[in-house]
CSV table of C-alpha atoms and ligand atoms in Angstrom, one decimal:
chain,number,residue,atom,x,y,z
A,843,MET,CA,0.0,0.0,0.0
A,844,ALA,CA,2.9,2.4,0.9
A,845,SER,CA,4.6,1.6,-2.4
A,846,GLU,CA,1.3,2.2,-4.3
A,847,LEU,CA,1.1,5.6,-2.6
A,848,SER,CA,4.7,6.6,-3.4
A,849,ASP,CA,4.4,5.3,-7.0
A,850,THR,CA,1.3,7.4,-7.5
A,851,LEU,CA,2.9,10.5,-5.9
A,852,LYS,CA,6.0,10.1,-8.1
A,853,SER,CA,3.8,10.0,-11.2
A,854,LEU,CA,2.0,13.2,-10.2
A,855,PRO,CA,3.8,16.5,-11.1
A,856,SER,CA,4.7,19.1,-8.5
A,857,HIS,CA,1.0,19.3,-7.4
A,858,HIS,CA,0.8,19.2,-3.7
A,859,PHE,CA,-1.2,16.4,-2.1
A,860,GLN,CA,-1.0,16.4,1.7
A,861,ASP,CA,-2.1,13.5,3.9
A,862,PHE,CA,-3.4,15.6,6.8
A,863,TYR,CA,-4.6,12.7,8.8
A,864,THR,CA,-1.1,11.5,9.7
A,865,LEU,CA,0.3,14.9,10.9
A,866,LYS,CA,0.7,15.5,14.6
A,867,GLU,CA,2.1,19.1,14.2
A,868,LEU,CA,1.4,21.9,11.9
A,869,PRO,CA,4.3,21.9,9.3
A,870,GLU,CA,5.9,25.3,8.5
A,871,SER,CA,4.6,25.0,5.0
A,872,HIS,CA,1.1,25.2,6.4
A,873,ALA,CA,1.7,27.9,9.1
A,874,TRP,CA,-0.1,31.1,8.3
A,875,LYS,CA,0.0,34.1,10.7
A,876,PRO,CA,-2.6,33.5,13.4
A,877,VAL,CA,-6.0,33.9,11.7
A,878,ASP,CA,-7.4,35.6,14.8
A,879,ASP,CA,-5.0,38.6,14.2
A,880,ASP,CA,-7.0,39.9,11.3
A,881,LEU,CA,-10.4,39.1,12.7
A,882,CYS,CA,-11.3,42.7,12.6
A,883,PRO,CA,-9.2,44.6,10.0
A,884,PHE,CA,-11.4,47.7,10.4
A,885,GLY,CA,-10.8,48.2,14.1
A,886,HIS,CA,-12.6,46.9,17.1
A,887,HIS,CA,-16.3,46.3,16.8
A,888,ASP,CA,-18.9,44.2,18.7
A,889,MET,CA,-18.6,41.1,16.5
A,890,VAL,CA,-21.5,39.4,18.3
A,891,ALA,CA,-24.0,41.9,17.0
A,892,GLU,CA,-23.3,41.1,13.4
A,893,GLN,CA,-25.0,38.1,12.1
A,894,VAL,CA,-25.4,37.0,8.5
A,895,PRO,CA,-29.1,37.4,7.6
A,896,VAL,CA,-31.3,34.3,7.7
A,897,VAL,CA,-34.2,34.1,5.3
A,898,ASP,CA,-37.1,31.8,5.7
A,899,LEU,CA,-38.1,30.9,2.1
A,900,SER,CA,-41.7,30.3,3.1
A,901,ASP,CA,-42.0,33.9,4.4
A,902,PRO,CA,-44.0,36.0,1.9
A,903,THR,CA,-41.5,38.9,2.4
A,904,ALA,CA,-38.5,36.6,1.5
A,905,GLU,CA,-37.7,38.5,-1.7
A,906,ARG,CA,-37.3,41.9,0.1
A,907,LEU,CA,-35.1,40.3,2.8
A,908,ILE,CA,-33.0,38.6,0.1
A,909,GLU,CA,-32.6,41.9,-1.7
A,910,HIS,CA,-31.4,43.7,1.5
A,911,ALA,CA,-29.0,40.8,2.3
A,912,CYS,CA,-27.5,40.9,-1.2
A,913,ARG,CA,-27.0,44.7,-1.2
A,914,THR,CA,-25.5,44.8,2.3
A,915,TRP,CA,-23.8,41.5,2.8
A,916,GLY,CA,-23.6,39.6,-0.5
A,917,VAL,CA,-24.5,36.5,1.5
A,918,PHE,CA,-27.4,35.0,3.5
A,919,GLN,CA,-28.6,31.7,4.9
A,920,ILE,CA,-31.9,30.1,4.0
A,921,ILE,CA,-34.2,27.8,5.9
A,922,ASN,CA,-37.4,26.0,4.6
A,923,HIS,CA,-35.7,25.7,1.2
A,924,GLY,CA,-37.4,22.4,0.3
A,925,ILE,CA,-34.2,20.3,0.0
A,926,PRO,CA,-35.0,16.9,1.7
A,927,THR,CA,-33.2,16.4,5.0
A,928,ARG,CA,-32.5,12.8,3.8
A,929,LEU,CA,-30.6,14.2,0.8
A,930,LEU,CA,-28.5,16.5,3.0
A,931,ASP,CA,-27.6,13.6,5.2
A,932,ASP,CA,-26.8,11.5,2.2
A,933,ILE,CA,-24.4,14.1,0.7
A,934,GLU,CA,-22.7,14.5,4.0
A,935,SER,CA,-22.2,10.7,4.3
A,936,ALA,CA,-20.9,10.6,0.7
A,937,CYS,CA,-18.3,13.3,1.6
A,938,GLN,CA,-17.3,11.4,4.7
A,939,ARG,CA,-16.9,8.1,2.7
A,940,LEU,CA,-14.8,9.9,0.0
A,941,PHE,CA,-12.4,11.8,2.2
A,942,SER,CA,-11.9,9.0,4.7
A,943,LEU,CA,-10.5,6.8,1.9
A,944,PRO,CA,-6.7,6.1,2.2
A,945,MET,CA,-4.6,8.7,0.3
A,946,HIS,CA,-3.5,6.2,-2.3
A,947,ARG,CA,-7.1,5.6,-3.2
A,948,LYS,CA,-8.0,9.3,-3.4
A,949,LEU,CA,-5.0,9.9,-5.6
A,950,ARG,CA,-6.5,7.5,-8.2
A,951,ALA,CA,-9.0,10.3,-8.8
A,952,ALA,CA,-6.5,13.1,-8.6
A,953,ARG,CA,-7.1,16.2,-10.6
A,954,GLU,CA,-4.8,16.5,-13.6
A,955,PRO,CA,-2.3,19.4,-13.4
A,956,ASP,CA,-4.3,21.3,-16.0
A,957,GLY,CA,-7.6,19.7,-15.3
A,958,THR,CA,-10.6,21.0,-13.5
A,959,ALA,CA,-12.3,17.9,-12.0
A,960,GLY,CA,-11.2,15.4,-9.4
A,961,TYR,CA,-9.4,15.2,-6.0
A,962,GLY,CA,-6.8,17.8,-4.9
A,963,PRO,CA,-6.1,21.1,-3.2
A,964,ALA,CA,-8.2,24.1,-3.9
A,965,VAL,CA,-7.3,25.6,-7.3
A,966,ILE,CA,-6.6,29.0,-5.6
A,967,SER,CA,-3.9,27.5,-3.4
A,968,SER,CA,-1.1,28.2,-5.9
A,969,PHE,CA,-1.6,32.0,-5.3
A,970,PHE,CA,-0.6,31.8,-1.6
A,971,PRO,CA,2.9,31.3,-0.1
A,972,LYS,CA,1.5,28.9,2.5
A,973,LYS,CA,-0.5,25.7,1.9
A,974,LEU,CA,-4.1,25.3,2.8
A,975,TRP,CA,-5.5,22.8,5.4
A,976,SER,CA,-8.1,21.3,3.2
A,977,GLU,CA,-8.7,18.8,0.4
A,978,GLY,CA,-11.4,19.0,-2.2
A,979,PHE,CA,-13.1,17.0,-4.9
A,980,THR,CA,-14.5,18.9,-7.9
A,981,ILE,CA,-17.3,17.5,-10.1
A,982,PHE,CA,-18.2,18.8,-13.5
A,983,GLY,CA,-20.9,16.8,-15.3
A,984,SER,CA,-20.9,13.1,-14.3
A,985,PRO,CA,-18.7,11.8,-11.5
A,986,LEU,CA,-18.8,8.3,-12.9
A,987,GLU,CA,-15.2,7.9,-14.0
A,988,HIS,CA,-13.7,9.2,-10.8
A,989,ALA,CA,-16.2,7.3,-8.7
A,990,ARG,CA,-15.1,4.0,-10.5
A,991,GLN,CA,-11.5,4.8,-9.6
A,992,LEU,CA,-12.4,5.5,-6.0
A,993,TRP,CA,-14.8,2.5,-5.4
A,994,PRO,CA,-14.3,0.0,-8.2
A,995,ASN,CA,-17.0,-2.3,-6.8
A,996,ASP,CA,-19.4,0.2,-5.3
A,997,TYR,CA,-19.4,3.4,-7.3
A,998,MET,CA,-23.1,3.8,-8.1
A,999,LYS,CA,-24.2,4.9,-4.6
A,1000,PHE,CA,-22.0,7.9,-4.8
A,1001,CYS,CA,-23.1,8.7,-8.4
A,1002,ASP,CA,-26.8,8.5,-7.5
A,1003,ILE,CA,-26.5,10.8,-4.5
A,1004,ILE,CA,-24.4,13.4,-6.5
A,1005,GLY,CA,-27.0,13.2,-9.4
A,1006,GLU,CA,-29.9,13.8,-7.1
A,1007,TYR,CA,-28.2,16.5,-5.2
A,1008,LYS,CA,-27.2,18.4,-8.4
A,1009,LYS,CA,-30.8,18.1,-9.7
A,1010,GLU,CA,-32.3,19.6,-6.5
A,1011,MET,CA,-29.6,22.3,-6.4
A,1012,LYS,CA,-30.2,23.3,-9.9
A,1013,GLN,CA,-33.9,23.9,-9.2
A,1014,LEU,CA,-33.1,25.8,-6.0
A,1015,ALA,CA,-30.4,27.9,-7.8
A,1016,GLN,CA,-32.9,28.9,-10.6
A,1017,LYS,CA,-35.5,30.0,-8.0
A,1018,LEU,CA,-33.0,31.9,-5.9
A,1019,THR,CA,-31.5,33.7,-8.8
A,1020,TRP,CA,-34.9,35.1,-9.8
A,1021,LEU,CA,-35.6,36.0,-6.2
A,1022,MET,CA,-32.4,37.9,-6.2
A,1023,LEU,CA,-32.8,39.6,-9.6
A,1024,SER,CA,-36.6,40.4,-9.4
A,1025,PRO,CA,-36.2,43.1,-6.8
A,1026,LEU,CA,-33.8,45.0,-9.1
A,1027,GLY,CA,-36.6,45.0,-11.7
A,1028,ILE,CA,-34.7,42.4,-13.8
A,1029,THR,CA,-37.1,40.0,-15.7
A,1030,GLN,CA,-36.7,37.0,-18.0
A,1031,GLU,CA,-36.7,39.4,-21.1
A,1032,ASP,CA,-33.6,41.1,-19.7
A,1033,VAL,CA,-31.5,38.0,-19.4
A,1034,LYS,CA,-31.5,36.4,-22.9
A,1035,TRP,CA,-29.2,33.5,-21.9
A,1036,ALA,CA,-31.7,32.5,-19.2
A,1037,GLY,CA,-33.9,31.0,-21.9
A,1038,PRO,CA,-37.6,31.7,-22.8
A,1039,GLU,CA,-38.9,30.5,-19.5
A,1040,GLY,CA,-36.1,31.9,-17.4
A,1041,GLU,CA,-35.1,28.3,-16.6
A,1042,PHE,CA,-31.3,28.9,-17.1
A,1043,GLU,CA,-31.2,25.7,-19.2
A,1044,GLY,CA,-27.6,26.1,-20.4
A,1045,ALA,CA,-26.3,27.3,-17.0
A,1046,SER,CA,-22.9,26.0,-16.0
A,1047,ALA,CA,-22.7,24.1,-12.7
A,1048,ALA,CA,-20.1,22.4,-10.6
A,1049,LEU,CA,-20.1,20.7,-7.3
A,1050,GLN,CA,-17.1,21.2,-4.9
A,1051,LEU,CA,-16.8,18.9,-2.0
A,1052,ASN,CA,-14.6,20.3,0.7
A,1053,SER,CA,-12.9,18.6,3.6
A,1054,TYR,CA,-11.2,20.4,6.5
A,1055,PRO,CA,-9.5,17.7,8.6
A,1056,THR,CA,-8.9,18.3,12.3
A,1057,CYS,CA,-5.8,20.4,12.8
A,1058,PRO,CA,-3.2,20.4,15.6
A,1059,ASP,CA,-2.8,24.2,15.5
A,1060,PRO,CA,-6.0,25.6,14.0
A,1061,ASN,CA,-5.3,29.3,14.8
A,1062,ARG,CA,-2.2,29.2,12.5
A,1063,ALA,CA,-3.8,27.2,9.7
A,1064,MET,CA,-6.1,28.3,6.9
A,1065,GLY,CA,-8.7,25.9,5.5
A,1066,LEU,CA,-9.6,28.0,2.4
A,1067,ALA,CA,-8.0,31.4,1.9
A,1068,ALA,CA,-10.1,34.5,1.3
A,1069,HIS,CA,-11.8,34.5,-2.1
A,1070,THR,CA,-14.9,35.4,-3.9
A,1071,ASP,CA,-16.6,32.8,-6.1
A,1072,SER,CA,-16.6,33.3,-9.8
A,1073,THR,CA,-20.2,32.2,-10.0
A,1074,LEU,CA,-23.6,33.8,-10.3
A,1075,ILE,CA,-24.5,32.3,-6.9
A,1076,THR,CA,-23.1,29.5,-4.7
A,1077,ILE,CA,-25.2,27.3,-2.5
A,1078,LEU,CA,-23.2,26.0,0.4
A,1079,PHE,CA,-24.1,23.2,2.7
A,1080,GLN,CA,-21.9,22.8,5.9
A,1081,ASN,CA,-22.0,19.9,8.3
A,1082,ASN,CA,-23.0,21.8,11.4
A,1083,ILE,CA,-19.5,22.8,12.2
A,1084,ALA,CA,-18.5,26.5,12.2
A,1085,GLY,CA,-15.7,27.5,9.9
A,1086,LEU,CA,-17.1,29.7,7.1
A,1087,GLN,CA,-16.4,33.4,7.6
A,1088,VAL,CA,-17.5,36.3,5.5
A,1089,LEU,CA,-16.0,39.8,5.3
A,1090,ARG,CA,-18.5,42.5,6.2
A,1091,GLU,CA,-17.2,45.8,5.0
A,1092,GLY,CA,-16.6,48.1,8.0
A,1093,PHE,CA,-16.8,45.2,10.6
A,1094,GLY,CA,-14.4,42.4,9.8
A,1095,TRP,CA,-14.7,38.7,9.5
A,1096,VAL,CA,-18.0,37.3,10.7
A,1097,THR,CA,-18.6,33.6,11.2
A,1098,VAL,CA,-21.6,32.1,9.5
A,1099,SER,CA,-23.2,30.2,12.4
A,1100,PRO,CA,-24.3,26.8,11.0
A,1101,ILE,CA,-28.0,26.2,11.2
A,1102,PRO,CA,-29.0,22.5,11.0
A,1103,ARG,CA,-30.1,21.8,7.5
A,1104,GLY,CA,-29.7,25.5,6.6
A,1105,LEU,CA,-27.9,26.5,3.3
A,1106,THR,CA,-25.7,29.6,2.8
A,1107,ILE,CA,-26.0,31.6,-0.5
A,1108,ASN,CA,-23.1,33.6,-1.7
A,1109,VAL,CA,-23.3,36.3,-4.4
A,1110,GLY,CA,-20.5,35.5,-6.9
A,1111,ASP,CA,-18.6,37.7,-9.3
A,1112,MET,CA,-21.0,37.1,-12.3
A,1113,LEU,CA,-24.0,38.4,-10.3
A,1114,HIS,CA,-21.8,41.3,-9.1
A,1115,ILE,CA,-21.2,42.2,-12.7
A,1116,MET,CA,-24.9,41.7,-13.8
A,1117,SER,CA,-26.2,43.9,-11.0
A,1118,ASN,CA,-23.6,46.6,-11.8
A,1119,GLY,CA,-22.1,46.2,-8.3
A,1120,LEU,CA,-25.5,46.6,-6.5
A,1121,TYR,CA,-25.0,43.1,-5.2
A,1122,PRO,CA,-21.3,42.8,-4.3
A,1123,SER,CA,-19.7,39.4,-4.4
A,1124,VAL,CA,-18.8,38.3,-0.9
A,1125,LEU,CA,-15.2,37.7,0.2
A,1126,HIS,CA,-15.1,34.6,2.3
A,1127,ARG,CA,-12.8,32.0,3.8
A,1128,ALA,CA,-12.8,28.8,5.8
A,1129,THR,CA,-11.1,28.3,9.2
A,1130,VAL,CA,-10.3,24.9,10.7
A,1131,ASN,CA,-10.9,23.0,13.9
A,1132,LEU,CA,-8.9,21.2,16.5
A,1133,THR,CA,-11.3,18.4,17.2
A,1134,ARG,CA,-14.0,18.3,14.5
A,1135,HIS,CA,-13.6,17.3,10.8
A,1136,ARG,CA,-15.5,19.9,8.9
A,1137,LEU,CA,-17.1,19.1,5.5
A,1138,SER,CA,-18.9,21.5,3.1
A,1139,VAL,CA,-20.5,21.1,-0.3
A,1140,ALA,CA,-20.6,24.1,-2.7
A,1141,TYR,CA,-23.0,24.1,-5.7
A,1142,LEU,CA,-21.4,26.6,-8.1
A,1143,PHE,CA,-24.0,28.0,-10.4
A,1144,GLY,CA,-23.0,30.1,-13.3
A,1145,PRO,CA,-24.1,31.4,-16.7
A,1146,PRO,CA,-23.6,29.3,-19.8
A,1147,TRP,CA,-19.8,29.2,-20.6
A,1148,GLU,CA,-20.1,31.4,-23.8
A,1149,ALA,CA,-22.9,33.8,-22.7
A,1150,HIS,CA,-21.9,37.5,-22.5
A,1151,VAL,CA,-22.5,38.7,-19.0
A,1152,SER,CA,-22.7,42.4,-18.5
A,1153,PRO,CA,-24.5,44.9,-16.3
A,1154,ILE,CA,-28.3,44.5,-17.1
A,1155,SER,CA,-29.8,47.6,-18.7
A,1156,LYS,CA,-32.5,47.9,-16.0
A,1157,VAL,CA,-29.8,48.8,-13.4
A,1158,VAL,CA,-27.9,51.1,-15.7
A,1159,ASP,CA,-28.7,54.8,-16.5
A,1160,SER,CA,-26.9,58.1,-16.9
A,1161,ASP,CA,-26.4,58.3,-13.1
A,1162,HIS,CA,-25.3,54.7,-12.9
A,1163,PRO,CA,-23.2,54.0,-16.0
A,1164,PRO,CA,-22.0,50.4,-16.6
A,1165,LEU,CA,-19.1,49.6,-14.3
A,1166,TYR,CA,-18.1,46.4,-16.0
A,1167,ARG,CA,-17.5,45.3,-19.6
A,1168,ALA,CA,-19.2,42.2,-21.0
A,1169,VAL,CA,-17.3,39.0,-20.3
A,1170,THR,CA,-18.0,35.3,-20.7
A,1171,LEU,CA,-17.6,32.9,-17.9
A,1172,ARG,CA,-14.9,31.1,-19.9
A,1173,GLU,CA,-12.9,34.3,-20.3
A,1174,TYR,CA,-13.4,35.2,-16.7
A,1175,ARG,CA,-12.3,31.8,-15.4
A,1176,GLU,CA,-9.1,32.2,-17.5
A,1177,MET,CA,-8.5,35.6,-16.0
A,1178,ARG,CA,-9.0,34.2,-12.5
A,1179,ALA,CA,-6.6,31.3,-13.3
A,1180,GLU,CA,-3.9,33.9,-14.1
A,1181,HIS,CA,-4.8,36.9,-11.9
A,1182,PHE,CA,-7.0,35.4,-9.2
A,1183,ASP,CA,-8.5,38.3,-7.1
A,1184,LYS,CA,-7.6,41.0,-9.7
A,1185,ALA,CA,-10.0,39.5,-12.3
A,1186,LEU,CA,-13.0,41.6,-11.3
A,1187,SER,CA,-11.0,44.9,-11.4
A,1188,LEU,CA,-9.6,43.8,-14.9
A,1189,VAL,CA,-13.1,43.9,-16.3
A,1190,ARG,CA,-14.0,47.1,-14.5
A,1191,LEU,CA,-14.6,50.1,-16.8
A,1192,ARG,CA,-14.8,52.9,-14.1
A,1193,ALA,CA,-15.2,53.6,-10.4
A,1194,PRO,CA,-18.8,54.1,-9.2
A,1195,ASN,CA,-20.1,57.7,-9.1
B,356,LIG,C1,-16.4,26.0,-11.1
B,356,LIG,C2,-15.4,26.4,-10.4
B,356,LIG,C3,-15.4,27.5,-9.4
B,356,LIG,C4,-14.1,27.3,-8.7
B,356,LIG,C5,-13.2,26.9,-9.8
B,356,LIG,C6,-14.0,25.8,-10.5
B,356,LIG,O1,-13.5,25.6,-11.8
B,356,LIG,C7,-14.0,24.5,-9.7
B,356,LIG,C8,-13.7,24.8,-8.2
B,356,LIG,C9,-14.3,26.1,-7.7
B,356,LIG,C10,-13.6,26.5,-6.4
B,356,LIG,C11,-14.2,25.9,-5.1
B,356,LIG,C12,-13.3,26.4,-4.0
B,356,LIG,C13,-13.0,27.9,-4.0
B,356,LIG,C14,-12.6,28.3,-5.4
B,356,LIG,C15,-12.2,29.8,-5.5
B,356,LIG,C16,-11.5,27.4,-5.9
B,356,LIG,O2,-10.3,27.4,-5.7
B,356,LIG,O3,-12.2,26.3,-6.5
B,356,LIG,C17,-13.7,28.0,-6.4
B,356,LIG,C18,-13.5,28.4,-7.9
B,356,LIG,C19,-14.1,29.8,-8.3
B,356,LIG,O4,-15.2,30.2,-7.8
B,356,LIG,O5,-13.5,30.4,-9.1
B,357,AKG,O1,-16.2,25.4,3.2
B,357,AKG,C1,-16.6,26.5,3.2
B,357,AKG,O2,-17.3,27.0,4.1
B,357,AKG,C2,-16.3,27.4,2.0
B,357,AKG,C3,-16.2,26.7,0.7
B,357,AKG,C4,-16.1,27.7,-0.4
B,357,AKG,O3,-16.0,28.8,-0.2
B,357,AKG,C5,-16.1,27.2,-1.8
B,357,AKG,O4,-16.2,25.9,-2.0
B,357,AKG,O5,-16.1,28.0,-2.7
B,358,FE2,FE1,-16.1,30.0,-2.1
């Protein structure tokens, strides 16, 4: 088994795969400056008072609450969203099964150096001098091939859960996107690429399974470094263990308190552009834990790869000129791959009035 692992590692290029489960101390390569130091980069505030908004989707005023949350935070949590509890339990178990596999098995499904799908560190890790305390598994389209490599005799269970989860998430993402766009006066006619029924048929979607193993020195480690998502919206499920933090302008990092069976919705860069900056994409990161293995599942919902995304005319006038040029998701992801957090400013035309 040990030789299978070293053979696999030898055949993989400089890509960094870390077996966290064997480490008793935090290696220097993973030691960030204590994450608590920058809890409040804007000075001292009463952090307890600030809570990410929670929206009950069965509330008739949900749309207004969502609009307010998107304008002020770029993130909110939802309850009563209609995703079956059983499915959330299933996806959590599927993550546990995957990440608890021995390293040599996970490496069979390793992401290729220039690839996008499979097992490996977060793609943004290459932009940071220190390594992240996390591992991920990215799914575009069908997970069948990778699932076969991971569980040669029992891969269908994983595929079925992923298939069902993606289907439910797609419907929820469509509904949420309209709940977010409607208060800005944006309708189906304004978003040609959303299709005649506004069903976002050609939308791009990916599923990112994240694992944050227990860490011997959590205050000096970083699970996932600060980033915005390059999506329209992201729907995040976390396994009831705190770790996700969002940056609230003027306050600092605020922890998103897990709500059992709740989901967190992030505004991504594509929605930021479409809304002409009215809905800012949220900067977020994930911390790690001494005793509890945290898992999260991000459904990354975007426009079709080749659709031109630009500020929608309904939110543009002479007082509010377009702040961003049109860009396709394909072009934007290429810019992110090269320039990471500078990508949004690279498509920016001017500063707001
Ligand atoms: C669809 C995508 C968004 C993502 C890059 C990717 O191609 C697949 C993984 C996604 C993810 C998840 C963790 C955070 C993130 C910044 C990363 O490193 O990989 C996002 C990427 C993104 O939003 O650009
Ligand atoms: O694990 C989390 O809470 C954050 C995950 C995340 O930001 C992502 O997958 O894009
Ligand atoms: Fe994210």
